[in-house]
Amino acid sequence: MNITVLGAGYVGLTLAAVLSDFGHRVWVVRKDSQKNEALKNGQVHFFEPGLEALVKKNLASGRLCPTTDYQEAVPHSEIVFIAVGTPSLSSGEMDITQVFESAAEVGRNLRRGYTLIVNKSTVPPGTTWKVSQIIQKNKKRPSNFEISFCPEFLREGSAVQDTLHPDRVVIGTETPRAARILKQLHQPFGAPILQCRITSAELIKYTANAYLALRIVFINQIADLCEKIGADVEEVVKGIGLDKRIGSHYWYPGLGYGGSCFPKDVAGLAFFADKKGMEDNLFTKMHQLNKARIDKTLKRISEQFVSLKGKVVGVLGLACKQGTDDVRKSPAMDIVRALLKKGVRIQAYDPLAMENAKRELEGVKFCANPYQVAEKAEALLILTDWPEFKKIDLRKIKKAMKKNFIFDSRNLLAKEQVAALGFNYLSVGR
Ligand code: NAD
C-alpha cells in the first residue's frame, strides 16, 4: 500500500519505519525541515533501540520517504495516519491543535479517489469525528474519505518491539471498508484484533493509561503506609502479586508516574470527566496524589540536612524511566529543578538522557559515570530505574562521597547490603 504518516516522533516514525519494512511505501511528513534533512540521512532525533537501523534500511530500499511536503505524500496514499503530539494545557485539558492542523492539511491535499484517515494521536473521545469535519471543510476537490481511530500502545524504550509485537490491535471504525483495510494492514502483526466504535477506541486508550497510572498511585499509597508502620512494600507486592487476579507485574513504588503520556493523559481524562458532569472523579484525585510525590520526596531528603543550601548532591538518572532519553515530565528532572532552587549544587549522570537534560537544566555539573557523581557529595539520589545503577560498586561510591546518605527512590539496591556498608540509606516504603 501507499501510506502517509503525519508526525515523525516516537509513534509516527516508529510506525512509518515498521510499515515500510513490511513492504509498504511510506511517506513520513514532519514540519521541521532541518530534522527532515537529518532523517533523510538516517539520523533519528531521539533514542529508541533498533529504530535508527530500521530507518536506514528502509531509506536505502526507497520505501521510507521523509518529507515536509503534504502534497508529496497525501494525494498518493490510500491510508493517512495522524500521529502528531497532544500535549497538556495548564488546565489539564488536552491541546489538540496539532491534530486539527494536520487534519486541515489532509483535507487540502486529499486526492479524488478513496482515502482512509486513521488517527493514532491520543485524543479526548469525540475528537476523531471533529477531525472528520475539519477534513470535509478543507477539501479542495470531490473526494471520498473515511475516518477511524487506532490507539497506539507502544512504550518508549521498546517502541520498535512493541510496534512489531503488540498485545492487541484496536480498530475504531464504523464502516466495513475501513475495517477491512485496517484488518488487512494489521494481519502481519499476528496480534488479536478488536474492532469497536470510534468513541470506544478513543476511551480504550485513556482507560489503559489511567489504569496503569492508577497502579502506581495505589502502590505509592501503600508504600507511604509501610513507612508509617514498619512494613516493606516490596514484600507486600510479592504477597499480592501471587494472586492471579492481581499479578506481580507493573508495581513501581517510587516518585510517581512521569513521562510524555501518563501525566497528560490522566490530567486529560480528569478534565474530560469533569466536563461531562463527573466533577468528583478518581482521575482528578490520582493527578493530585501523583503530583504530591515530588514534594513528599523533597521533604524526606531535606529532613536529612539542617540546610540544603550549598550542599553537593549527586543524582543518578534524569530520564523519565530507564531505556529512554526522554526527559519530558520526568520526576527526576522535577526533583533536580526543585533542589537547584534551594541552592543545592547538583552533579548528575544518566546513561542516555544527559543531552536532553542539558537543554533544560542550568547550573548542573554533568558527569561521565556514577563515581564522578559521588565525588565529594553529601548525598546520592537514585532517581531513575536504570538497571546499571543496581550494579554500582558501593565501596567505590562510599570512598568518593563526603557523607554517606543514599536516597534510592526506585528501590534498586539491596537494603541490608547497603546498610552493612555503613550508608545512611533511605528507600521507598521499606
Ligand atoms: P512526539 O512529540 O514525539 O512527536 C509528534 C511529532 O508530530 C513532532 O515531531 C511534531 O513536530 C510533529 N507534528 C506536529 N504537528 C504536525 C503537523 N501538522 N504535521 C506533521 N507533523 C507534525 O509525540 P509522540 O510521543 O510520537 O506521540 C504522538 C501521539 O501518540 C500523542 O498523542 C501521544 O499521546 C500518543 N502516544 C505516545 C506514546 C509514547 O510513548 N510516546 C505512546 C502511545 C501514544
PDB file of N, CA and C and ligand atoms in Angstrom, residues 5-14 28-32 35 45-46 48 67-68 70 82-87 94-105 119-123 149-157 159 162 205 209 259-262 264-265 321 326 328, ligand 1:
ATOM      1  N   VAL A   5       2.315   8.928   6.971  1.00  0.00           N
ATOM      2  CA  VAL A   5       2.258   9.079   8.433  1.00  0.00           C
ATOM      3  C   VAL A   5       2.585  10.537   8.748  1.00  0.00           C
ATOM      4  N   LEU A   6       1.688  11.215   9.431  1.00  0.00           N
ATOM      5  CA  LEU A   6       1.925  12.621   9.812  1.00  0.00           C
ATOM      6  C   LEU A   6       2.490  12.658  11.221  1.00  0.00           C
ATOM      7  N   GLY A   7       3.687  13.240  11.364  1.00  0.00           N
ATOM      8  CA  GLY A   7       4.362  13.272  12.668  1.00  0.00           C
ATOM      9  C   GLY A   7       5.476  12.245  12.674  1.00  0.00           C
ATOM     10  N   ALA A   8       6.692  12.708  13.014  1.00  0.00           N
ATOM     11  CA  ALA A   8       7.851  11.797  13.000  1.00  0.00           C
ATOM     12  C   ALA A   8       8.445  11.682  14.390  1.00  0.00           C
ATOM     13  N   GLY A   9       7.586  11.576  15.400  1.00  0.00           N
ATOM     14  CA  GLY A   9       8.047  11.383  16.779  1.00  0.00           C
ATOM     15  C   GLY A   9       8.112   9.898  17.108  1.00  0.00           C
ATOM     16  N   TYR A  10       8.033   9.587  18.399  1.00  0.00           N
ATOM     17  CA  TYR A  10       8.143   8.196  18.849  1.00  0.00           C
ATOM     18  C   TYR A  10       7.123   7.302  18.137  1.00  0.00           C
ATOM     19  N   VAL A  11       5.881   7.785  18.042  1.00  0.00           N
ATOM     20  CA  VAL A  11       4.821   6.949  17.455  1.00  0.00           C
ATOM     21  C   VAL A  11       4.912   6.960  15.929  1.00  0.00           C
ATOM     22  N   GLY A  12       4.959   8.172  15.337  1.00  0.00           N
ATOM     23  CA  GLY A  12       4.897   8.290  13.880  1.00  0.00           C
ATOM     24  C   GLY A  12       6.081   7.653  13.186  1.00  0.00           C
ATOM     25  N   LEU A  13       7.284   7.963  13.643  1.00  0.00           N
ATOM     26  CA  LEU A  13       8.462   7.457  12.944  1.00  0.00           C
ATOM     27  C   LEU A  13       8.595   5.939  13.121  1.00  0.00           C
ATOM     28  N   THR A  14       8.266   5.455  14.297  1.00  0.00           N
ATOM     29  CA  THR A  14       8.353   4.004  14.512  1.00  0.00           C
ATOM     30  C   THR A  14       7.356   3.285  13.604  1.00  0.00           C
ATOM     31  N   VAL A  28       6.740   9.847   5.485  1.00  0.00           N
ATOM     32  CA  VAL A  28       6.571  10.341   6.845  1.00  0.00           C
ATOM     33  C   VAL A  28       6.744  11.861   6.798  1.00  0.00           C
ATOM     34  N   VAL A  29       5.682  12.569   7.167  1.00  0.00           N
ATOM     35  CA  VAL A  29       5.655  14.031   6.999  1.00  0.00           C
ATOM     36  C   VAL A  29       5.902  14.713   8.341  1.00  0.00           C
ATOM     37  N   ARG A  30       6.848  15.627   8.363  1.00  0.00           N
ATOM     38  CA  ARG A  30       7.096  16.441   9.552  1.00  0.00           C
ATOM     39  C   ARG A  30       7.242  17.894   9.127  1.00  0.00           C
ATOM     40  N   LYS A  31       7.176  18.811  10.096  1.00  0.00           N
ATOM     41  CA  LYS A  31       7.219  20.230   9.738  1.00  0.00           C
ATOM     42  C   LYS A  31       8.645  20.778   9.722  1.00  0.00           C
ATOM     43  N   ASP A  32       9.492  20.250  10.606  1.00  0.00           N
ATOM     44  CA  ASP A  32      10.829  20.781  10.811  1.00  0.00           C
ATOM     45  C   ASP A  32      11.777  20.324   9.685  1.00  0.00           C
ATOM     46  N   LYS A  35      15.324  18.804  10.795  1.00  0.00           N
ATOM     47  CA  LYS A  35      15.229  17.419  11.263  1.00  0.00           C
ATOM     48  C   LYS A  35      14.892  16.485  10.106  1.00  0.00           C
ATOM     49  N   HIS A  45      16.142  11.781  15.766  1.00  0.00           N
ATOM     50  CA  HIS A  45      16.434  12.832  16.760  1.00  0.00           C
ATOM     51  C   HIS A  45      16.156  12.393  18.199  1.00  0.00           C
ATOM     52  N   PHE A  46      15.785  11.128  18.403  1.00  0.00           N
ATOM     53  CA  PHE A  46      15.612  10.619  19.773  1.00  0.00           C
ATOM     54  C   PHE A  46      16.111   9.180  19.794  1.00  0.00           C
ATOM     55  N   GLU A  48      15.813   5.281  20.416  1.00  0.00           N
ATOM     56  CA  GLU A  48      14.864   4.174  20.543  1.00  0.00           C
ATOM     57  C   GLU A  48      15.566   2.942  19.989  1.00  0.00           C
ATOM     58  N   THR A  67       9.536  13.635   4.349  1.00  0.00           N
ATOM     59  CA  THR A  67       9.246  14.860   3.610  1.00  0.00           C
ATOM     60  C   THR A  67       8.605  15.897   4.530  1.00  0.00           C
ATOM     61  N   THR A  68       8.663  17.165   4.096  1.00  0.00           N
ATOM     62  CA  THR A  68       7.929  18.204   4.831  1.00  0.00           C
ATOM     63  C   THR A  68       6.710  18.638   4.016  1.00  0.00           C
ATOM     64  N   TYR A  70       3.186  17.992   2.405  1.00  0.00           N
ATOM     65  CA  TYR A  70       1.967  17.163   2.411  1.00  0.00           C
ATOM     66  C   TYR A  70       1.574  16.728   0.993  1.00  0.00           C
ATOM     67  N   ILE A  82      -2.518   9.876  11.383  1.00  0.00           N
ATOM     68  CA  ILE A  82      -2.182  11.099  12.127  1.00  0.00           C
ATOM     69  C   ILE A  82      -1.523  10.667  13.432  1.00  0.00           C
ATOM     70  N   ALA A  83      -0.251  11.066  13.617  1.00  0.00           N
ATOM     71  CA  ALA A  83       0.482  10.671  14.838  1.00  0.00           C
ATOM     72  C   ALA A  83       1.260  11.872  15.374  1.00  0.00           C
ATOM     73  N   VAL A  84       0.553  12.978  15.511  1.00  0.00           N
ATOM     74  CA  VAL A  84       1.191  14.208  15.989  1.00  0.00           C
ATOM     75  C   VAL A  84       0.999  14.334  17.504  1.00  0.00           C
ATOM     76  N   GLY A  85       1.639  15.341  18.095  1.00  0.00           N
ATOM     77  CA  GLY A  85       1.618  15.477  19.555  1.00  0.00           C
ATOM     78  C   GLY A  85       0.282  15.991  20.094  1.00  0.00           C
ATOM     79  N   THR A  86      -0.048  15.577  21.311  1.00  0.00           N
ATOM     80  CA  THR A  86      -1.244  16.095  22.001  1.00  0.00           C
ATOM     81  C   THR A  86      -0.852  16.455  23.436  1.00  0.00           C
ATOM     82  N   PRO A  87      -0.139  17.568  23.591  1.00  0.00           N
ATOM     83  CA  PRO A  87       0.323  17.949  24.940  1.00  0.00           C
ATOM     84  C   PRO A  87      -0.829  18.429  25.833  1.00  0.00           C
ATOM     85  N   MET A  94      -6.462  18.499  27.140  1.00  0.00           N
ATOM     86  CA  MET A  94      -5.557  18.100  26.072  1.00  0.00           C
ATOM     87  C   MET A  94      -5.534  19.178  24.988  1.00  0.00           C
ATOM     88  N   ASP A  95      -4.338  19.537  24.542  1.00  0.00           N
ATOM     89  CA  ASP A  95      -4.202  20.502  23.453  1.00  0.00           C
ATOM     90  C   ASP A  95      -4.177  19.719  22.134  1.00  0.00           C
ATOM     91  N   ILE A  96      -5.281  19.807  21.397  1.00  0.00           N
ATOM     92  CA  ILE A  96      -5.364  19.000  20.169  1.00  0.00           C
ATOM     93  C   ILE A  96      -5.157  19.842  18.907  1.00  0.00           C
ATOM     94  N   THR A  97      -4.489  20.984  19.105  1.00  0.00           N
ATOM     95  CA  THR A  97      -4.242  21.873  17.971  1.00  0.00           C
ATOM     96  C   THR A  97      -3.482  21.168  16.838  1.00  0.00           C
ATOM     97  N   GLN A  98      -2.430  20.407  17.214  1.00  0.00           N
ATOM     98  CA  GLN A  98      -1.618  19.756  16.169  1.00  0.00           C
ATOM     99  C   GLN A  98      -2.466  18.772  15.351  1.00  0.00           C
ATOM    100  N   VAL A  99      -3.394  18.103  16.038  1.00  0.00           N
ATOM    101  CA  VAL A  99      -4.254  17.124  15.343  1.00  0.00           C
ATOM    102  C   VAL A  99      -5.154  17.860  14.352  1.00  0.00           C
ATOM    103  N   PHE A 100      -5.745  18.973  14.789  1.00  0.00           N
ATOM    104  CA  PHE A 100      -6.662  19.714  13.915  1.00  0.00           C
ATOM    105  C   PHE A 100      -5.908  20.370  12.751  1.00  0.00           C
ATOM    106  N   GLU A 101      -4.693  20.872  13.054  1.00  0.00           N
ATOM    107  CA  GLU A 101      -3.902  21.488  11.962  1.00  0.00           C
ATOM    108  C   GLU A 101      -3.546  20.453  10.904  1.00  0.00           C
ATOM    109  N   SER A 102      -3.142  19.276  11.370  1.00  0.00           N
ATOM    110  CA  SER A 102      -2.755  18.262  10.382  1.00  0.00           C
ATOM    111  C   SER A 102      -3.991  17.765   9.621  1.00  0.00           C
ATOM    112  N   ALA A 103      -5.155  17.728  10.304  1.00  0.00           N
ATOM    113  CA  ALA A 103      -6.398  17.315   9.621  1.00  0.00           C
ATOM    114  C   ALA A 103      -6.733  18.296   8.490  1.00  0.00           C
ATOM    115  N   ALA A 104      -6.528  19.595   8.767  1.00  0.00           N
ATOM    116  CA  ALA A 104      -6.815  20.605   7.744  1.00  0.00           C
ATOM    117  C   ALA A 104      -5.897  20.403   6.529  1.00  0.00           C
ATOM    118  N   GLU A 105      -4.620  20.094   6.811  1.00  0.00           N
ATOM    119  CA  GLU A 105      -3.662  19.841   5.721  1.00  0.00           C
ATOM    120  C   GLU A 105      -4.079  18.611   4.915  1.00  0.00           C
ATOM    121  N   ASN A 119      -6.619   8.164  12.846  1.00  0.00           N
ATOM    122  CA  ASN A 119      -5.991   8.949  13.911  1.00  0.00           C
ATOM    123  C   ASN A 119      -5.344   8.010  14.930  1.00  0.00           C
ATOM    124  N   LYS A 120      -4.089   8.289  15.270  1.00  0.00           N
ATOM    125  CA  LYS A 120      -3.367   7.498  16.275  1.00  0.00           C
ATOM    126  C   LYS A 120      -2.982   8.354  17.481  1.00  0.00           C
ATOM    127  N   SER A 121      -3.096   9.665  17.334  1.00  0.00           N
ATOM    128  CA  SER A 121      -2.784  10.541  18.471  1.00  0.00           C
ATOM    129  C   SER A 121      -3.834  10.312  19.556  1.00  0.00           C
ATOM    130  N   THR A 122      -3.383  10.321  20.823  1.00  0.00           N
ATOM    131  CA  THR A 122      -4.323  10.143  21.934  1.00  0.00           C
ATOM    132  C   THR A 122      -5.171  11.404  22.078  1.00  0.00           C
ATOM    133  N   VAL A 123      -6.493  11.250  21.944  1.00  0.00           N
ATOM    134  CA  VAL A 123      -7.378  12.425  21.942  1.00  0.00           C
ATOM    135  C   VAL A 123      -8.621  12.175  22.790  1.00  0.00           C
ATOM    136  N   PHE A 149     -10.120   5.482  14.267  1.00  0.00           N
ATOM    137  CA  PHE A 149      -9.172   5.754  15.345  1.00  0.00           C
ATOM    138  C   PHE A 149      -8.543   4.437  15.793  1.00  0.00           C
ATOM    139  N   CYS A 150      -7.227   4.369  15.714  1.00  0.00           N
ATOM    140  CA  CYS A 150      -6.492   3.189  16.188  1.00  0.00           C
ATOM    141  C   CYS A 150      -5.525   3.639  17.269  1.00  0.00           C
ATOM    142  N   PRO A 151      -5.828   3.379  18.538  1.00  0.00           N
ATOM    143  CA  PRO A 151      -4.918   3.849  19.596  1.00  0.00           C
ATOM    144  C   PRO A 151      -3.562   3.169  19.512  1.00  0.00           C
ATOM    145  N   GLU A 152      -2.552   3.893  19.980  1.00  0.00           N
ATOM    146  CA  GLU A 152      -1.186   3.342  19.996  1.00  0.00           C
ATOM    147  C   GLU A 152      -0.829   2.982  21.434  1.00  0.00           C
ATOM    148  N   PHE A 153      -0.238   1.807  21.622  1.00  0.00           N
ATOM    149  CA  PHE A 153       0.099   1.366  22.982  1.00  0.00           C
ATOM    150  C   PHE A 153       1.605   1.177  23.195  1.00  0.00           C
ATOM    151  N   LEU A 154       2.430   1.610  22.238  1.00  0.00           N
ATOM    152  CA  LEU A 154       3.875   1.358  22.401  1.00  0.00           C
ATOM    153  C   LEU A 154       4.418   2.081  23.623  1.00  0.00           C
ATOM    154  N   ARG A 155       5.546   1.537  24.143  1.00  0.00           N
ATOM    155  CA  ARG A 155       6.222   2.191  25.268  1.00  0.00           C
ATOM    156  C   ARG A 155       7.554   2.738  24.782  1.00  0.00           C
ATOM    157  N   GLU A 156       7.893   3.934  25.237  1.00  0.00           N
ATOM    158  CA  GLU A 156       9.217   4.458  24.895  1.00  0.00           C
ATOM    159  C   GLU A 156      10.258   3.535  25.505  1.00  0.00           C
ATOM    160  N   GLY A 157      11.331   3.305  24.767  1.00  0.00           N
ATOM    161  CA  GLY A 157      12.366   2.379  25.234  1.00  0.00           C
ATOM    162  C   GLY A 157      12.217   1.004  24.599  1.00  0.00           C
ATOM    163  N   ALA A 159       9.871   0.844  21.640  1.00  0.00           N
ATOM    164  CA  ALA A 159       8.861   1.246  20.646  1.00  0.00           C
ATOM    165  C   ALA A 159       8.823   0.309  19.438  1.00  0.00           C
ATOM    166  N   ASP A 162       7.481  -3.150  20.510  1.00  0.00           N
ATOM    167  CA  ASP A 162       6.048  -3.046  20.836  1.00  0.00           C
ATOM    168  C   ASP A 162       5.203  -2.876  19.571  1.00  0.00           C
ATOM    169  N   LYS A 205      -7.891   3.898  24.915  1.00  0.00           N
ATOM    170  CA  LYS A 205      -6.518   4.410  25.114  1.00  0.00           C
ATOM    171  C   LYS A 205      -6.394   5.128  26.465  1.00  0.00           C
ATOM    172  N   ASN A 209      -4.142   3.778  29.900  1.00  0.00           N
ATOM    173  CA  ASN A 209      -3.102   4.597  30.541  1.00  0.00           C
ATOM    174  C   ASN A 209      -3.492   4.989  31.963  1.00  0.00           C
ATOM    175  N   GLY A 259       6.837  10.975  32.442  1.00  0.00           N
ATOM    176  CA  GLY A 259       6.930  10.669  31.018  1.00  0.00           C
ATOM    177  C   GLY A 259       5.939  11.472  30.196  1.00  0.00           C
ATOM    178  N   SER A 260       6.003  11.232  28.878  1.00  0.00           N
ATOM    179  CA  SER A 260       5.234  12.093  27.970  1.00  0.00           C
ATOM    180  C   SER A 260       3.755  11.720  27.918  1.00  0.00           C
ATOM    181  N   CYS A 261       3.358  10.570  28.491  1.00  0.00           N
ATOM    182  CA  CYS A 261       1.953  10.152  28.314  1.00  0.00           C
ATOM    183  C   CYS A 261       1.106  10.147  29.587  1.00  0.00           C
ATOM    184  N   PHE A 262       1.524   9.410  30.628  1.00  0.00           N
ATOM    185  CA  PHE A 262       0.642   9.239  31.797  1.00  0.00           C
ATOM    186  C   PHE A 262       0.189  10.573  32.412  1.00  0.00           C
ATOM    187  N   LYS A 264      -0.123  13.602  31.223  1.00  0.00           N
ATOM    188  CA  LYS A 264      -1.062  14.373  30.402  1.00  0.00           C
ATOM    189  C   LYS A 264      -2.357  13.596  30.164  1.00  0.00           C
ATOM    190  N   ASP A 265      -2.262  12.273  30.069  1.00  0.00           N
ATOM    191  CA  ASP A 265      -3.479  11.504  29.789  1.00  0.00           C
ATOM    192  C   ASP A 265      -4.387  11.428  31.017  1.00  0.00           C
ATOM    193  N   LYS A 321      12.195   7.373  32.706  1.00  0.00           N
ATOM    194  CA  LYS A 321      12.267   5.959  33.104  1.00  0.00           C
ATOM    195  C   LYS A 321      13.484   5.363  32.400  1.00  0.00           C
ATOM    196  N   ASP A 326      14.192  10.297  26.972  1.00  0.00           N
ATOM    197  CA  ASP A 326      13.116  11.278  27.097  1.00  0.00           C
ATOM    198  C   ASP A 326      13.072  11.844  28.517  1.00  0.00           C
ATOM    199  N   ARG A 328      10.811  14.386  29.179  1.00  0.00           N
ATOM    200  CA  ARG A 328       9.536  15.100  29.297  1.00  0.00           C
ATOM    201  C   ARG A 328       8.787  14.627  30.540  1.00  0.00           C
TER     202      ARG A 328
HETATM  203  P1  NAD B   1       6.227  13.439  19.633  1.00  0.00           P
HETATM  204  O1  NAD B   1       6.141  14.751  20.299  1.00  0.00           O
HETATM  205  O2  NAD B   1       7.432  12.589  19.814  1.00  0.00           O
HETATM  206  O3  NAD B   1       6.019  13.610  18.062  1.00  0.00           O
HETATM  207  C1  NAD B   1       4.986  14.342  17.488  1.00  0.00           C
HETATM  208  C2  NAD B   1       5.535  14.930  16.211  1.00  0.00           C
HETATM  209  O4  NAD B   1       4.479  15.488  15.428  1.00  0.00           O
HETATM  210  C3  NAD B   1       6.527  16.057  16.469  1.00  0.00           C
HETATM  211  O5  NAD B   1       7.757  15.733  15.868  1.00  0.00           O
HETATM  212  C4  NAD B   1       5.872  17.272  15.805  1.00  0.00           C
HETATM  213  O6  NAD B   1       6.810  18.130  15.239  1.00  0.00           O
HETATM  214  C5  NAD B   1       5.030  16.619  14.742  1.00  0.00           C
HETATM  215  N1  NAD B   1       3.941  17.472  14.216  1.00  0.00           N
HETATM  216  C6  NAD B   1       3.213  18.383  14.892  1.00  0.00           C
HETATM  217  N2  NAD B   1       2.301  18.949  14.077  1.00  0.00           N
HETATM  218  C7  NAD B   1       2.480  18.380  12.852  1.00  0.00           C
HETATM  219  C8  NAD B   1       1.849  18.537  11.611  1.00  0.00           C
HETATM  220  N3  NAD B   1       0.853  19.405  11.423  1.00  0.00           N
HETATM  221  N4  NAD B   1       2.286  17.784  10.581  1.00  0.00           N
HETATM  222  C9  NAD B   1       3.295  16.901  10.739  1.00  0.00           C
HETATM  223  N5  NAD B   1       3.936  16.705  11.904  1.00  0.00           N
HETATM  224  C10 NAD B   1       3.529  17.440  12.938  1.00  0.00           C
HETATM  225  O7  NAD B   1       4.919  12.652  20.081  1.00  0.00           O
HETATM  226  P2  NAD B   1       4.757  11.071  20.238  1.00  0.00           P
HETATM  227  O8  NAD B   1       5.377  10.650  21.514  1.00  0.00           O
HETATM  228  O9  NAD B   1       5.125  10.403  18.961  1.00  0.00           O
HETATM  229  O10 NAD B   1       3.179  10.991  20.464  1.00  0.00           O
HETATM  230  C11 NAD B   1       2.257  11.205  19.396  1.00  0.00           C
HETATM  231  C12 NAD B   1       0.877  10.850  19.912  1.00  0.00           C
HETATM  232  O11 NAD B   1       0.834   9.465  20.272  1.00  0.00           O
HETATM  233  C13 NAD B   1       0.447  11.616  21.164  1.00  0.00           C
HETATM  234  O12 NAD B   1      -0.926  11.845  21.101  1.00  0.00           O
HETATM  235  C14 NAD B   1       0.771  10.656  22.281  1.00  0.00           C
HETATM  236  O13 NAD B   1      -0.027  10.858  23.415  1.00  0.00           O
HETATM  237  C15 NAD B   1       0.466   9.323  21.634  1.00  0.00           C
HETATM  238  N6  NAD B   1       1.235   8.197  22.187  1.00  0.00           N
HETATM  239  C16 NAD B   1       2.545   8.346  22.552  1.00  0.00           C
HETATM  240  C17 NAD B   1       3.248   7.270  23.065  1.00  0.00           C
HETATM  241  C18 NAD B   1       4.675   7.421  23.536  1.00  0.00           C
HETATM  242  O14 NAD B   1       5.147   6.539  24.268  1.00  0.00           O
HETATM  243  N7  NAD B   1       5.394   8.455  23.158  1.00  0.00           N
HETATM  244  C19 NAD B   1       2.612   6.040  23.195  1.00  0.00           C
HETATM  245  C20 NAD B   1       1.295   5.902  22.777  1.00  0.00           C
HETATM  246  C21 NAD B   1       0.602   7.002  22.276  1.00  0.00           C
END
